[in-house]
Amino acid sequence: MAIKTFRRADDQPTSWAVSASPVPYPAAVAAMEARAGAIADGEAGELVWLLEHPPLYTAGVSAKAADLLSPDRFPVFQSGRGGQFTYHGPGQRVVYVMLDLRARGRDARAFVGALEAWIIQALAAFGVAGEVRPGRVGVWVARGAQGAAAREDKIAAIGVKLRRWVSFHGISLNVAPDLGHFDGIVPCGVTDHGVTSLADLGLAVDLDAADAALKAAFSQVFGPTVDSSPPSDP
């Protein structure tokens, strides 16, 4: 099957940055806001920023209060991204994607499809068959045999925002987080399916290996990258 692509017309490389230490959520949002504004103003180039957060919950613009089951477990942050509640924490690779869609066709639907294709391609490097489902945002993994015992678990979430055709927020891939922390919320408002990770699937994958797979897949879907330093909180 052909890979969905979402490349720049000029094939200009996207900066690729990885933070070595966990980044507080407010600092990450401030840095994203600043970078996205600079991209929109023509003062900075595109950036993909990989990081971990300390344990926390975020509420997207569609979040329902009743879906926060354990409000005192971790800090809860309101987020301008799409979607509902999600968990971020150690062992999960969060990727903030600041791309200029003016250079990529101004197609929000195609952009989300490209994010899904990117995750699916990265998972394939570990022999994991990621899938998408109509009406359910994110990437899913089928568990068990077909029939009554079969289920689908979410391995990656997508929540983005566009402002002046520049994207920010992005994706989160469960590499080896504590999946029990998802019990404090109804993840993305979905009650009929579970959450999984590469570790839960029996794969000994660390963040470095996940990053390498994400970088290779990004190049196939979105175009070339160039290594960069992480942004600082302005």
Short mmCIF file of C-alpha atoms in Angstrom, two decimals:
data_model
loop_
_atom_site.label_atom_id
_atom_site.label_comp_id
_atom_site.label_asym_id
_atom_site.label_seq_id
_atom_site.Cartn_x
_atom_site.Cartn_y
_atom_site.Cartn_z
CA MET A 1 0.00 0.00 0.00
CA ALA A 2 1.32 3.42 -0.93
CA ILE A 3 2.32 5.69 1.96
CA LYS A 4 0.37 8.93 2.30
CA THR A 5 2.78 11.82 1.95
CA PHE A 6 2.51 15.44 2.99
CA ARG A 7 5.73 16.99 1.75
CA ARG A 8 6.69 20.60 1.21
CA ALA A 9 6.70 21.74 -2.38
CA ASP A 10 10.29 22.95 -1.95
CA ASP A 11 11.38 19.86 0.07
CA GLN A 12 13.06 22.14 2.60
CA PRO A 13 14.20 20.09 5.62
CA THR A 14 12.33 20.26 8.93
CA SER A 15 14.32 20.82 12.11
CA TRP A 16 14.32 17.77 14.40
CA ALA A 17 14.98 18.27 18.12
CA VAL A 18 15.00 15.89 21.10
CA SER A 19 14.90 16.99 24.75
CA ALA A 20 16.97 14.75 27.02
CA SER A 21 15.09 15.63 30.23
CA PRO A 22 11.35 15.81 30.96
CA VAL A 23 9.84 19.16 30.03
CA PRO A 24 7.08 20.75 32.17
CA TYR A 25 3.86 21.08 30.21
CA PRO A 26 3.45 24.88 30.58
CA ALA A 27 7.02 25.44 29.36
CA ALA A 28 6.43 23.21 26.34
CA VAL A 29 3.21 25.01 25.42
CA ALA A 30 4.89 28.42 25.74
CA ALA A 31 7.75 27.30 23.50
CA MET A 32 5.33 25.81 20.94
CA GLU A 33 3.22 28.95 20.87
CA ALA A 34 6.29 31.10 20.29
CA ARG A 35 7.70 28.86 17.56
CA ALA A 36 4.38 28.48 15.74
CA GLY A 37 3.95 32.25 15.75
CA ALA A 38 7.45 32.74 14.41
CA ILE A 39 6.82 30.21 11.63
CA ALA A 40 3.59 31.98 10.66
CA ASP A 41 5.45 35.31 10.57
CA GLY A 42 8.21 33.87 8.38
CA GLU A 43 10.80 34.28 11.14
CA ALA A 44 11.53 30.59 11.83
CA GLY A 45 11.45 27.24 10.08
CA GLU A 46 9.42 24.14 10.82
CA LEU A 47 10.21 22.07 13.91
CA VAL A 48 9.47 18.59 15.21
CA TRP A 49 10.19 18.40 18.94
CA LEU A 50 10.43 15.06 20.77
CA LEU A 51 10.20 15.00 24.56
CA GLU A 52 8.78 13.42 27.70
CA HIS A 53 6.55 15.13 30.24
CA PRO A 54 6.32 14.50 33.97
CA PRO A 55 3.12 12.57 34.80
CA LEU A 56 0.09 14.73 33.98
CA TYR A 57 -3.30 14.83 32.31
CA THR A 58 -4.32 17.25 29.58
CA ALA A 59 -7.83 18.18 28.52
CA GLY A 60 -8.41 18.98 24.86
CA VAL A 61 -11.11 21.32 23.61
CA SER A 62 -13.70 18.50 23.52
CA ALA A 63 -12.93 17.13 27.01
CA LYS A 64 -15.86 16.27 29.28
CA ALA A 65 -15.47 16.83 33.03
CA ALA A 66 -16.95 13.41 33.78
CA ASP A 67 -14.07 11.74 31.90
CA LEU A 68 -11.57 12.91 34.53
CA LEU A 69 -11.95 9.99 36.94
CA SER A 70 -9.06 10.77 39.32
CA PRO A 71 -8.68 14.57 39.41
CA ASP A 72 -6.20 14.48 42.30
CA ARG A 73 -3.80 11.89 40.88
CA PHE A 74 -1.72 14.21 38.67
CA PRO A 75 -1.76 17.86 37.60
CA VAL A 76 -4.44 18.58 35.00
CA PHE A 77 -3.83 21.12 32.25
CA GLN A 78 -6.31 22.64 29.84
CA SER A 79 -5.00 22.34 26.30
CA GLY A 80 -5.91 24.10 23.08
CA ARG A 81 -5.41 20.95 21.03
CA GLY A 82 -8.20 18.92 19.56
CA GLY A 83 -9.53 15.88 21.37
CA GLN A 84 -10.41 15.02 24.94
CA PHE A 85 -8.43 13.80 27.98
CA THR A 86 -5.09 12.07 27.67
CA TYR A 87 -2.17 11.11 29.89
CA HIS A 88 1.47 12.06 29.38
CA GLY A 89 4.37 10.74 31.39
CA PRO A 90 7.72 8.91 31.44
CA GLY A 91 8.09 6.18 28.84
CA GLN A 92 5.77 7.93 26.42
CA ARG A 93 7.24 9.78 23.46
CA VAL A 94 5.45 13.06 22.94
CA VAL A 95 6.12 14.70 19.58
CA TYR A 96 5.14 18.31 19.00
CA VAL A 97 4.78 19.02 15.31
CA MET A 98 5.13 22.62 14.14
CA LEU A 99 4.67 22.52 10.38
CA ASP A 100 3.74 25.22 7.89
CA LEU A 101 0.74 23.87 6.04
CA ARG A 102 0.86 26.83 3.66
CA ALA A 103 3.88 25.09 2.13
CA ARG A 104 2.15 21.70 2.23
CA GLY A 105 -1.20 22.29 0.55
CA ARG A 106 -3.44 23.81 3.27
CA ASP A 107 -5.35 20.55 3.74
CA ALA A 108 -6.13 19.80 7.40
CA ARG A 109 -7.71 16.42 6.68
CA ALA A 110 -4.71 15.30 4.64
CA PHE A 111 -2.43 16.51 7.43
CA VAL A 112 -4.14 14.31 10.03
CA GLY A 113 -4.03 11.39 7.60
CA ALA A 114 -0.30 11.96 7.17
CA LEU A 115 0.22 11.96 10.94
CA GLU A 116 -1.55 8.60 11.12
CA ALA A 117 0.53 7.25 8.23
CA TRP A 118 3.71 8.45 9.96
CA ILE A 119 2.90 6.58 13.18
CA ILE A 120 1.86 3.45 11.31
CA GLN A 121 5.08 3.46 9.32
CA ALA A 122 7.17 3.90 12.49
CA LEU A 123 5.36 1.02 14.22
CA ALA A 124 6.00 -1.22 11.22
CA ALA A 125 9.74 -0.99 11.99
CA PHE A 126 9.00 -3.11 15.08
CA GLY A 127 6.63 -5.51 13.35
CA VAL A 128 3.54 -3.82 14.82
CA ALA A 129 0.52 -3.39 12.55
CA GLY A 130 -0.96 -0.03 13.49
CA GLU A 131 -4.40 0.74 12.10
CA VAL A 132 -6.88 3.60 11.96
CA ARG A 133 -10.61 3.37 12.51
CA PRO A 134 -13.42 5.64 11.23
CA GLY A 135 -14.68 7.89 13.99
CA ARG A 136 -11.72 7.15 16.28
CA VAL A 137 -8.70 9.43 16.14
CA GLY A 138 -5.30 7.88 16.72
CA VAL A 139 -3.60 4.60 15.88
CA TRP A 140 -4.87 1.24 17.11
CA VAL A 141 -3.53 -2.30 17.47
CA ALA A 142 -5.72 -5.39 17.16
CA ARG A 143 -5.30 -7.79 20.09
CA GLY A 144 -6.20 -11.46 20.18
CA ALA A 145 -8.00 -13.65 17.67
CA GLN A 146 -11.05 -12.55 15.77
CA GLY A 147 -14.29 -13.06 17.62
CA ALA A 148 -15.69 -12.29 21.04
CA ALA A 149 -12.26 -12.16 22.71
CA ALA A 150 -10.75 -9.79 20.15
CA ARG A 151 -10.19 -6.16 21.07
CA GLU A 152 -8.43 -3.06 19.80
CA ASP A 153 -6.11 -1.00 21.98
CA LYS A 154 -4.84 2.50 21.31
CA ILE A 155 -1.07 2.82 21.03
CA ALA A 156 -0.77 6.42 19.80
CA ALA A 157 -2.87 9.54 20.23
CA ILE A 158 -3.18 12.55 17.93
CA GLY A 159 -4.24 16.01 19.04
CA VAL A 160 -3.33 19.04 16.95
CA LYS A 161 -4.20 22.68 16.53
CA LEU A 162 -3.83 24.94 13.50
CA ARG A 163 -3.32 28.68 13.72
CA ARG A 164 -2.69 30.67 10.54
CA TRP A 165 -2.11 27.28 8.85
CA VAL A 166 0.76 26.43 11.19
CA SER A 167 0.35 23.29 13.29
CA PHE A 168 1.29 22.70 16.89
CA HIS A 169 0.70 20.09 19.58
CA GLY A 170 0.96 16.69 17.83
CA ILE A 171 1.19 13.02 18.73
CA SER A 172 2.06 10.73 21.62
CA LEU A 173 3.37 7.20 21.19
CA ASN A 174 3.22 4.75 24.09
CA VAL A 175 6.66 3.17 24.21
CA ALA A 176 6.84 1.93 27.83
CA PRO A 177 4.73 4.17 30.09
CA ASP A 178 2.86 2.99 33.17
CA LEU A 179 -0.45 2.14 31.51
CA GLY A 180 -2.16 2.13 34.89
CA HIS A 181 -2.07 5.91 34.85
CA PHE A 182 -4.61 5.93 32.02
CA ASP A 183 -7.10 4.58 34.58
CA GLY A 184 -7.48 8.11 35.97
CA ILE A 185 -9.26 9.27 32.82
CA VAL A 186 -11.46 8.02 30.02
CA PRO A 187 -8.73 8.23 27.35
CA CYS A 188 -9.94 10.36 24.46
CA GLY A 189 -13.51 9.72 25.61
CA VAL A 190 -13.41 6.10 24.41
CA THR A 191 -14.73 3.50 26.87
CA ASP A 192 -15.04 0.42 24.66
CA HIS A 193 -11.32 -0.01 23.95
CA GLY A 194 -8.09 -0.15 25.93
CA VAL A 195 -4.63 1.37 25.79
CA THR A 196 -1.42 -0.44 24.92
CA SER A 197 2.28 0.25 24.40
CA LEU A 198 5.23 -1.33 22.67
CA ALA A 199 6.30 -2.78 26.04
CA ASP A 200 2.78 -4.14 26.64
CA LEU A 201 3.03 -5.87 23.26
CA GLY A 202 6.19 -7.63 24.49
CA LEU A 203 8.68 -5.46 22.63
CA ALA A 204 11.84 -4.25 24.37
CA VAL A 205 11.99 -0.87 22.62
CA ASP A 206 13.57 2.16 24.28
CA LEU A 207 12.95 5.81 23.45
CA ASP A 208 16.09 6.04 21.31
CA ALA A 209 14.92 3.19 19.09
CA ALA A 210 11.43 4.67 18.91
CA ASP A 211 12.92 8.04 17.95
CA ALA A 212 14.96 6.47 15.17
CA ALA A 213 11.86 4.77 13.75
CA LEU A 214 9.84 7.99 14.00
CA LYS A 215 12.58 9.96 12.26
CA ALA A 216 12.91 7.50 9.39
CA ALA A 217 9.14 7.35 8.92
CA PHE A 218 8.82 11.15 9.08
CA SER A 219 11.28 11.46 6.20
CA GLN A 220 9.12 9.15 4.11
CA VAL A 221 5.85 10.94 4.85
CA PHE A 222 6.78 14.59 5.42
CA GLY A 223 10.24 14.98 3.90
CA PRO A 224 13.83 15.42 5.05
CA THR A 225 14.94 16.54 8.50
CA VAL A 226 17.95 18.31 9.95
CA ASP A 227 19.06 17.90 13.57
CA SER A 228 18.48 20.93 15.79
CA SER A 229 18.48 22.04 19.41
CA PRO A 230 15.22 21.95 21.39
CA PRO A 231 13.43 25.25 21.82
CA SER A 232 13.70 27.09 25.10
CA ASP A 233 10.85 28.53 27.11
CA PRO A 234 10.68 32.21 26.07
#
